[in-house]
Each structure stands twice: as C-alpha cells, then as structure tokens.
Short mmCIF file of C-alpha atoms and ligand atoms in Angstrom, two decimals:
data_model
loop_
_atom_site.label_atom_id
_atom_site.label_comp_id
_atom_site.label_asym_id
_atom_site.label_seq_id
_atom_site.Cartn_x
_atom_site.Cartn_y
_atom_site.Cartn_z
CA MET A 1071 -0.16 0.17 -0.57
CA THR A 1072 1.21 3.91 -0.76
CA THR A 1073 0.53 6.71 0.93
CA PRO A 1074 -0.42 9.97 -0.19
CA GLN A 1075 2.37 11.95 0.64
CA PRO A 1076 3.26 16.27 0.55
CA ARG A 1077 5.76 18.18 -1.10
CA PRO A 1078 8.50 17.70 -0.05
CA SER A 1079 8.90 20.37 1.40
CA VAL A 1080 5.63 19.90 3.37
CA ALA A 1081 7.31 17.42 4.91
CA ALA A 1082 10.23 19.21 5.84
CA MET A 1083 8.71 21.93 8.13
CA PRO A 1084 9.85 21.40 11.68
CA ALA A 1085 7.09 21.24 14.40
CA TYR A 1086 6.01 24.15 15.45
CA VAL A 1087 7.91 24.19 19.47
CA ALA A 1088 4.45 26.05 21.70
CA GLY A 1089 6.26 26.76 25.19
CA LYS A 1090 5.34 23.96 27.89
CA PRO A 1091 2.84 24.49 30.67
CA PRO A 1092 4.61 24.42 34.24
CA ALA A 1093 5.27 20.76 36.21
CA GLU A 1094 3.44 20.33 39.20
CA ARG A 1095 5.80 20.88 42.31
CA PRO A 1096 4.51 20.18 45.23
CA GLY A 1097 4.25 22.98 48.18
CA LEU A 1098 5.57 25.05 45.13
CA VAL A 1099 2.56 27.66 43.04
CA THR A 1100 4.10 27.19 39.72
CA TYR A 1101 4.35 29.51 36.69
CA LYS A 1102 3.92 29.62 33.09
CA LEU A 1103 6.61 32.14 31.93
CA SER A 1104 7.00 30.38 28.02
CA SER A 1105 4.94 31.68 25.38
CA ASN A 1106 4.95 35.43 26.03
CA GLU A 1107 1.35 35.45 27.31
CA ASN A 1108 -0.26 38.51 29.33
CA PRO A 1109 -0.48 37.18 32.66
CA TYR A 1110 -3.74 39.03 33.82
CA PRO A 1111 -7.17 37.38 33.40
CA PRO A 1112 -9.05 38.69 31.45
CA LEU A 1113 -11.27 41.51 32.48
CA ASP A 1114 -14.73 40.86 34.04
CA GLY A 1115 -16.36 42.91 31.28
CA VAL A 1116 -14.98 41.72 28.33
CA LEU A 1117 -15.68 37.88 29.78
CA ASP A 1118 -19.21 39.01 29.72
CA VAL A 1119 -19.05 39.63 26.80
CA ALA A 1120 -17.43 36.38 25.59
CA ALA A 1121 -20.07 34.85 27.60
CA GLU A 1122 -22.86 36.29 25.73
CA ALA A 1123 -21.60 35.90 21.65
CA ALA A 1124 -20.61 31.95 23.67
CA GLY A 1125 -24.44 31.46 23.47
CA ARG A 1126 -24.79 32.51 20.13
CA VAL A 1127 -22.35 29.68 18.46
CA ASN A 1128 -24.74 27.51 17.20
CA ARG A 1129 -24.45 30.57 14.17
CA TYR A 1130 -21.85 30.69 11.68
CA PRO A 1131 -19.53 34.25 12.76
CA ASP A 1132 -20.46 37.39 10.05
CA ALA A 1133 -17.68 35.23 7.83
CA GLY A 1134 -16.88 39.65 7.03
CA ASN A 1135 -15.88 40.83 10.60
CA THR A 1136 -18.02 44.16 10.24
CA GLU A 1137 -18.10 45.16 13.72
CA LEU A 1138 -14.78 44.17 14.65
CA TYR A 1139 -12.93 45.80 11.15
CA ASP A 1140 -14.86 48.48 12.27
CA ALA A 1141 -13.82 49.06 15.18
CA LEU A 1142 -10.51 48.60 14.43
CA ALA A 1143 -10.33 51.11 11.91
CA GLN A 1144 -11.84 53.78 14.18
CA ALA A 1145 -9.34 53.13 16.87
CA TYR A 1146 -6.96 53.66 15.05
CA ASP A 1147 -7.84 56.47 12.60
CA VAL A 1148 -7.17 54.48 9.72
CA PRO A 1149 -9.86 52.55 6.84
CA ALA A 1150 -11.30 49.17 7.01
CA GLU A 1151 -10.48 49.18 3.81
CA GLU A 1152 -6.28 48.92 4.67
CA LEU A 1153 -6.52 46.34 7.87
CA ALA A 1154 -6.95 42.22 7.28
CA LEU A 1155 -8.20 40.30 10.41
CA SER A 1156 -7.73 36.13 10.70
CA THR A 1157 -7.00 34.43 13.91
CA GLY A 1158 -3.68 35.92 14.77
CA ALA A 1159 -0.51 37.32 13.41
CA VAL A 1160 1.36 34.14 12.75
CA ALA A 1161 -2.29 33.06 10.38
CA LEU A 1162 -1.37 35.89 7.92
CA ILE A 1163 2.29 35.41 8.64
CA PHE A 1164 1.44 32.21 6.40
CA GLN A 1165 -1.50 34.26 4.79
CA LEU A 1166 0.95 36.47 2.82
CA ILE A 1167 3.65 33.89 2.58
CA SER A 1168 1.05 32.00 0.33
CA ALA A 1169 0.15 35.11 -1.84
CA TYR A 1170 3.75 36.58 -2.53
CA CYS A 1171 6.10 33.48 -2.41
CA GLY A 1172 6.35 29.96 -4.43
CA PRO A 1173 8.93 27.42 -5.50
CA ASP A 1174 11.62 29.33 -6.05
CA ASP A 1175 10.98 33.21 -4.69
CA GLU A 1176 13.47 33.88 -1.80
CA VAL A 1177 12.15 35.98 1.78
CA VAL A 1178 14.07 37.18 4.25
CA PHE A 1179 14.65 37.02 7.95
CA ALA A 1180 16.50 37.79 10.95
CA TRP A 1181 17.69 34.49 12.68
CA ARG A 1182 16.29 34.53 15.41
CA SER A 1183 13.58 35.74 15.57
CA PHE A 1184 9.94 33.96 15.35
CA GLU A 1185 10.16 30.47 14.37
CA ALA A 1186 6.54 29.96 12.53
CA TYR A 1187 8.40 32.05 9.70
CA PRO A 1188 10.09 29.24 8.53
CA ILE A 1189 7.49 26.69 9.26
CA ALA A 1190 5.26 29.13 6.81
CA VAL A 1191 7.97 29.31 4.16
CA LEU A 1192 8.35 25.77 3.93
CA ALA A 1193 4.64 25.49 3.80
CA ALA A 1194 4.51 27.66 0.63
CA GLY A 1195 7.59 25.36 -0.95
CA ALA A 1196 9.97 28.63 -0.86
CA THR A 1197 13.56 29.47 0.70
CA ALA A 1198 13.98 30.80 4.42
CA VAL A 1199 17.11 33.05 3.99
CA LYS A 1200 18.06 33.39 7.83
CA VAL A 1201 20.73 36.53 8.33
CA PRO A 1202 21.77 36.03 12.06
CA VAL A 1203 21.48 38.45 14.51
CA THR A 1204 23.90 40.46 16.09
CA ALA A 1205 26.09 39.23 19.27
CA SER A 1206 23.17 41.93 21.39
CA GLY A 1207 20.52 40.32 19.59
CA GLU A 1208 19.96 42.19 17.19
CA HIS A 1209 18.65 42.95 12.67
CA ASP A 1210 21.77 43.22 11.91
CA LEU A 1211 19.60 44.64 8.66
CA GLU A 1212 22.65 46.08 6.94
CA ALA A 1213 22.77 42.37 6.31
CA MET A 1214 19.63 41.70 4.97
CA ALA A 1215 19.07 44.12 2.86
CA ALA A 1216 22.44 42.68 1.21
CA ALA A 1217 20.48 39.36 1.64
CA ILE A 1218 18.03 40.12 -0.54
CA THR A 1219 18.45 39.52 -4.32
CA GLU A 1220 15.92 38.71 -7.13
CA ARG A 1221 14.13 35.97 -6.44
CA THR A 1222 13.18 38.23 -2.88
CA LYS A 1223 9.39 38.07 -2.40
CA VAL A 1224 9.45 39.29 1.60
CA VAL A 1225 11.15 40.10 4.61
CA PHE A 1226 10.70 40.51 7.71
CA VAL A 1227 11.18 42.58 9.90
CA CYS A 1228 10.01 41.68 13.73
CA SER A 1229 10.64 43.94 16.21
CA PRO A 1230 10.48 43.73 18.72
CA ASN A 1231 12.77 40.22 17.71
CA ASN A 1232 11.05 37.06 19.39
CA PRO A 1233 13.12 35.34 21.15
CA THR A 1234 15.58 38.34 21.19
CA GLY A 1235 14.00 41.25 22.15
CA THR A 1236 14.90 44.28 20.71
CA SER A 1237 14.62 46.72 18.45
CA VAL A 1238 14.45 48.38 15.23
CA THR A 1239 14.63 52.62 15.59
CA GLN A 1240 12.07 54.21 12.68
CA THR A 1241 15.59 56.02 11.92
CA GLU A 1242 16.91 51.86 11.10
CA LEU A 1243 14.17 50.70 9.48
CA ASP A 1244 13.43 53.95 6.67
CA ALA A 1245 17.48 53.72 6.06
CA PHE A 1246 16.55 49.95 5.16
CA LEU A 1247 12.82 50.25 3.20
CA ALA A 1248 15.37 52.45 1.78
CA LYS A 1249 17.28 49.88 0.55
CA VAL A 1250 14.64 47.62 -1.09
CA PRO A 1251 13.17 47.26 -4.18
CA GLU A 1252 9.30 47.82 -3.71
CA HIS A 1253 8.27 44.49 -5.58
CA VAL A 1254 9.69 43.28 -2.84
CA LEU A 1255 7.36 42.91 0.13
CA VAL A 1256 8.73 44.40 3.61
CA VAL A 1257 6.64 43.17 7.08
CA VAL A 1258 7.09 44.89 10.24
CA ASP A 1259 6.07 42.33 12.69
CA GLU A 1260 4.81 43.58 15.10
CA ALA A 1261 2.85 41.98 17.71
CA TYR A 1262 4.20 43.35 20.62
CA ALA A 1263 3.92 46.70 19.70
CA GLU A 1264 2.42 47.86 22.89
CA PHE A 1265 5.56 46.71 24.38
CA VAL A 1266 8.26 49.02 23.77
CA ARG A 1267 8.96 51.70 25.12
CA MET A 1268 11.72 53.51 23.27
CA ASP A 1269 13.38 56.78 21.77
CA ASP A 1270 12.81 56.80 18.78
CA ALA A 1271 10.60 53.41 18.83
CA ILE A 1272 9.22 52.70 14.59
CA ASP A 1273 5.02 53.56 14.15
CA GLY A 1274 4.22 51.86 12.32
CA ILE A 1275 1.06 52.65 10.88
CA ALA A 1276 2.93 56.05 9.61
CA THR A 1277 5.78 53.53 8.23
CA TYR A 1278 2.87 51.63 5.69
CA ARG A 1279 1.36 54.66 5.01
CA SER A 1280 4.09 56.09 3.41
CA ARG A 1281 4.99 53.06 0.91
CA SER A 1282 3.97 50.95 -0.66
CA ASN A 1283 5.43 47.46 0.22
CA VAL A 1284 5.08 47.48 3.80
CA VAL A 1285 2.69 45.58 5.79
CA VAL A 1286 2.13 45.91 9.86
CA LEU A 1287 0.97 42.88 12.03
CA ARG A 1288 -0.76 43.19 15.52
CA THR A 1289 -2.22 41.32 17.54
CA PHE A 1290 -5.16 40.48 20.50
CA SER A 1291 -2.70 38.09 21.64
CA LYS A 1292 0.51 39.91 23.81
CA ALA A 1293 -0.82 43.26 24.97
CA TYR A 1294 -4.96 42.68 25.26
CA GLY A 1295 -4.49 39.28 26.29
CA LEU A 1296 -5.84 36.98 24.54
CA ALA A 1297 -3.83 34.92 22.98
CA GLY A 1298 -6.65 32.35 24.13
CA PHE A 1299 -9.45 33.90 21.23
CA ARG A 1300 -6.92 34.60 18.63
CA VAL A 1301 -6.57 37.15 16.72
CA GLY A 1302 -4.30 39.32 15.03
CA TYR A 1303 -4.70 41.83 12.11
CA ALA A 1304 -2.37 44.03 9.89
CA PHE A 1305 -1.99 47.24 8.28
CA ALA A 1306 -1.94 47.37 5.20
CA PRO A 1307 -1.98 49.05 1.48
CA ALA A 1308 -5.38 48.72 0.54
CA PRO A 1309 -3.97 45.81 -2.19
CA ILE A 1310 -1.76 44.19 -0.18
CA ALA A 1311 -5.11 44.10 2.68
CA ALA A 1312 -7.20 43.00 0.34
CA THR A 1313 -4.80 39.50 -0.59
CA LEU A 1314 -4.36 39.05 2.59
CA ARG A 1315 -8.38 38.76 3.37
CA ALA A 1316 -8.93 36.56 0.05
CA MET A 1317 -6.05 34.30 1.77
CA ALA A 1318 -7.86 33.77 5.05
CA LEU A 1319 -10.12 30.45 5.65
CA PRO A 1320 -13.98 31.85 5.06
CA PHE A 1321 -15.63 31.99 8.80
CA GLY A 1322 -12.46 31.86 10.76
CA VAL A 1323 -12.38 34.53 13.54
CA ASN A 1324 -14.98 33.04 15.81
CA VAL A 1325 -18.17 34.51 17.06
CA VAL A 1326 -16.64 34.16 20.70
CA ALA A 1327 -13.28 36.38 19.35
CA GLN A 1328 -14.83 38.91 16.80
CA ALA A 1329 -17.16 40.53 20.25
CA THR A 1330 -14.01 40.13 22.84
CA ALA A 1331 -11.87 41.85 20.51
CA VAL A 1332 -14.50 44.37 20.07
CA ALA A 1333 -15.38 45.11 23.61
CA SER A 1334 -11.18 45.31 24.54
CA LEU A 1335 -10.44 47.82 22.39
CA GLU A 1336 -13.59 49.34 24.27
CA ARG A 1337 -11.45 49.03 27.39
CA GLN A 1338 -7.96 50.05 25.93
CA ALA A 1339 -7.57 52.55 27.64
CA GLU A 1340 -7.69 50.32 31.46
CA LEU A 1341 -5.86 46.98 28.75
CA LEU A 1342 -2.85 49.17 27.42
CA ALA A 1343 -2.37 50.15 31.93
CA ARG A 1344 -1.88 47.29 32.76
CA VAL A 1345 0.86 46.50 29.54
CA ASP A 1346 2.28 49.75 31.99
CA ASP A 1347 2.64 47.66 34.72
CA LEU A 1348 4.77 44.81 33.23
CA ILE A 1349 6.51 46.53 31.83
CA THR A 1350 7.34 47.72 35.22
CA GLU A 1351 7.78 44.17 35.88
CA ARG A 1352 10.37 44.43 33.22
CA THR A 1353 12.30 47.14 34.40
CA ARG A 1354 12.36 45.37 37.42
CA VAL A 1355 13.34 41.60 35.17
CA VAL A 1356 15.88 43.23 34.23
CA GLU A 1357 18.02 45.30 36.00
CA GLY A 1358 17.35 42.69 38.94
CA VAL A 1359 19.21 40.35 36.12
CA ARG A 1360 21.61 42.44 35.47
CA ALA A 1361 22.52 43.69 38.73
CA ALA A 1362 23.14 40.13 39.31
CA GLY A 1363 26.43 40.30 36.45
CA TRP A 1364 24.09 39.21 33.41
CA ASP A 1365 24.65 41.31 30.18
CA ILE A 1366 21.15 41.34 28.71
CA PRO A 1367 20.15 43.04 25.84
CA ASP A 1368 17.02 45.82 26.32
CA ALA A 1369 14.03 44.16 26.24
CA GLN A 1370 11.11 46.11 25.01
CA GLY A 1371 8.84 42.80 24.67
CA ASN A 1372 7.20 42.02 27.69
CA PHE A 1373 10.16 38.29 27.60
CA VAL A 1374 13.84 38.56 28.35
CA TRP A 1375 16.97 37.36 26.31
CA PHE A 1376 19.29 35.55 26.94
CA ALA A 1377 21.76 34.34 24.92
CA PHE A 1378 24.01 31.04 25.53
CA ASP A 1379 27.25 29.73 24.04
CA SER A 1380 25.89 25.26 23.54
CA ALA A 1381 22.82 23.64 24.18
CA GLU A 1382 23.49 22.06 27.72
CA ARG A 1383 23.56 25.26 28.80
CA CYS A 1384 20.64 26.30 27.75
CA GLU A 1385 19.00 23.29 29.22
CA GLU A 1386 20.63 23.61 32.75
CA PHE A 1387 18.72 26.98 32.94
CA ALA A 1388 15.78 26.03 31.76
CA ALA A 1389 16.17 22.66 34.23
CA ALA A 1390 17.08 25.30 37.26
CA ALA A 1391 14.33 27.31 36.17
CA ASP A 1392 11.55 24.34 36.21
CA GLU A 1393 12.62 23.47 39.91
CA ALA A 1394 12.13 26.62 41.20
CA GLY A 1395 8.21 26.19 39.36
CA LEU A 1396 9.48 28.56 36.40
CA MET A 1397 8.64 27.42 32.80
CA VAL A 1398 10.97 29.00 30.83
CA ARG A 1399 11.99 28.61 26.56
CA PRO A 1400 14.72 27.58 25.32
CA TYR A 1401 15.75 27.65 22.09
CA PRO A 1402 18.78 25.84 21.85
CA PRO A 1403 22.04 26.28 21.24
CA GLU A 1404 21.47 29.96 20.99
CA GLY A 1405 19.43 31.69 24.52
CA VAL A 1406 16.82 31.39 26.41
CA ARG A 1407 13.36 33.42 26.53
CA VAL A 1408 12.09 34.40 29.69
CA SER A 1409 8.52 36.16 29.38
CA ILE A 1410 7.39 37.83 31.53
CA GLY A 1411 4.51 37.14 34.20
CA GLU A 1412 3.70 37.93 37.75
CA PRO A 1413 5.25 39.32 40.16
CA GLU A 1414 5.69 36.80 42.48
CA ALA A 1415 6.67 34.85 39.02
CA ASN A 1416 9.26 37.50 38.51
CA THR A 1417 10.56 38.38 42.04
CA ARG A 1418 11.51 34.73 42.05
CA PHE A 1419 13.33 34.40 38.81
CA ILE A 1420 14.99 37.55 39.56
CA GLU A 1421 16.26 35.33 42.88
CA LEU A 1422 17.43 32.20 40.34
CA MET A 1423 19.60 34.61 38.21
CA GLY A 1424 21.18 35.07 41.82
CA ARG A 1425 22.39 31.61 42.51
CA PHE A 1426 22.25 30.38 39.27
CA SER A 1427 26.23 30.32 37.34
CA ARG A 1428 27.25 32.31 35.04
CA GLY A 1429 29.10 29.94 33.50
C1 PLP B 278 7.59 37.81 16.73
C2 PLP B 278 5.44 37.46 16.53
N1 PLP B 278 4.50 37.47 15.32
C3 PLP B 278 3.68 37.01 15.81
C4 PLP B 278 2.85 36.51 16.93
C5 PLP B 278 1.71 35.72 16.56
O1 PLP B 278 0.86 35.91 17.28
P1 PLP B 278 -0.44 35.34 17.36
O2 PLP B 278 -0.20 34.66 16.05
O3 PLP B 278 -1.09 35.04 18.79
O4 PLP B 278 -0.82 36.84 17.31
C6 PLP B 278 3.87 35.67 17.60
C7 PLP B 278 3.59 35.20 19.33
O5 PLP B 278 4.94 34.63 19.58
C8 PLP B 278 5.58 36.53 18.17
O6 PLP B 278 6.47 36.40 18.48
#
C-alpha cells in the first residue's frame, strides 16, 4: 500500500514548538513564562461579552467581521480596506507568504526570530534566507538588505524581535526600507508593539501609509491578553490588505473572538494600563538580573533573552528554572527566553538568576 505524499517542502517542515506549561511542584505555585502570554486574566466586562457571544455559537460568525473591522478602523484612524483580520498574526504570516511566494522564491528574515517564519516559508515551498542577529540580538539590517536578491519576495522585520527582545528604530527602518526594491514586500511584525518604550520607536501606521510595499502585523494575543481567542490583524496598503483577506479561511475569526476583541478595544485604556504594569515588572526583572551580573540585551517586548553558547547551558538553565517552578523557553543552542509574568514569578526568577552560575 502506498500513502499519498505531501510536497517535499511540506514534509521538511519543522514542528512549531510551543512553550510548555510548568510541571507540578508539590507545595510550590508554578508559573508559565514560556509563551510570552499576558499573565493578567481577562477583564470582567470582557468576560461577560465573551459569555454572551458564546450563547450564539450555533450561528456562523459574521464572515466579514464588520464590527471588528469598524472598531479597529476607528481605534487606529485607518480605512477598513487597509486592514486584514485573521486567526492570530501567525495566520496572517502564512497567508502572506502563500500569497506572495512560491517555489524558487526567497523570504529573508533575521535569525533567531519568530519560529513560525521558516515553517510558513516551507509550507509555501519557498526558501528561507536566515540572516544572523548581531551578538546583542539585534537585526543586522545591512546584512539583510544585502541578502535581498532578484528571487526575494518577502522580508520580515520583527520588532521587538521574538525571542531576543530588541527593537529596530524608525531611523534604522527607514534607512532599510530605502534599500528594499518596491516589488519586495516588507513585513514589520509588531506583535509586541504596545510594549515598546524607547526613543525613535517605529511608528508602524505612519510607515505602512508612506510606502506601497509595507505590511504591519499586530495581535490581540499579547498586550490585550486574548491569546486563547486567536485574533491578529494587519495594516497594509489596500491591495495588499485585500490579498490577505482573500487568503483567509472563511469564518476564521469566531463569534466569541470577534465580540471579545471589540470589547477589548472599547476598554483599550484599562488594558494598556496593565501593559504599563508589565513594563514596570520588565524593568524590575532587567535591572534585577543585570545587578546579578547578567549581560542581557535591551528588552522591548514582554520577555527577556539570555544568550548562551551551547545547548547544554540552555537546558541547564531551563532545568534550574523548572526546578524553581518556572517554565521558561529554551532555544538551544542560542539562548533562553523568559516571559514577564506575575510579580511573584518575576521575583522568583530574579532570585534564581542571582544564584544560577554565569558559567
Ligand atoms: C513576533 C511574533 N509575531 C507573531 C506572533 C503570533 O501571534 P498570534 O498568532 O498569537 O497573534 C507571535 C507570537 O508569539 C510573535 O512572537
């Protein structure tokens, strides 16, 4: 008997490795710091809306996501035709690569960066061109510009970069965009945009508006704490946004997710105040571990990055955290990413870094 075989590039796709939940430790509250999630539970009002919407799940969702498009258009003062919604920013990444790339095409991105990029590239049968990040975890934009060939169709700029945490400045992005030919699509992945606190931060909306080849990705998963509902969106020039919408699975963003995302935008101020709290915690963690002697890169997302030089050190660190009731995310051999969590989790993490050998 023979079994039908997928395309070779599909068979070569690595599995997406999700952050693990913490192991149970009797007598110890354990914490998940492995998926860059928002540790705050949904606001009561948001939960009420979700519960009400759940009462309508015998019906299909509004296929046009009208309410949510309108709410986003109003919140960001952009025309609805320059928006594309999908089941998480990750779905938009797949839609985008499958729409713009095929076999023989190249997609340039920094590495390490978000691990869905190479998977989406292989799913489309295209070729990933990985440009190493610098020693301090930053995009090497000069090398990325130099990596663009006549086969390049898409370039990702992930800012803040998952997992290294560093951000590109607007000046750096503008200089980079000036070098990219207009027929190459530049995706500025701003999944963590709301967490950025730096001078000369990227203005994603102004950037996509001033170019014909820039897409900006955002999500409700991180700052808005709705990772479980799966809603992401893109800002893009109208023809690109239309292509992304055309590539979406019909009815992807479900009834409850649509209603909850709208309710979250109505409570944007309250939710973004929680982001401020997470940034206060991020500062405490960064200062705490640096005071303990760790040299870590700038952290502009809701996570911090520890670069190591071997898989063994990454695993040793992850095991020590696990032992302390903290599940972190190792990326052997390059390093370990630790999400900013509940204050107790962060305190325990800072203590751990005070005693974990710096090798
Ligand atoms: C850089 C980056 N982009 C996109 C995503 C996808 O977000 P979601 O699919 O939850 O909207 C993530 C999630 O971790 C991410 O880190």
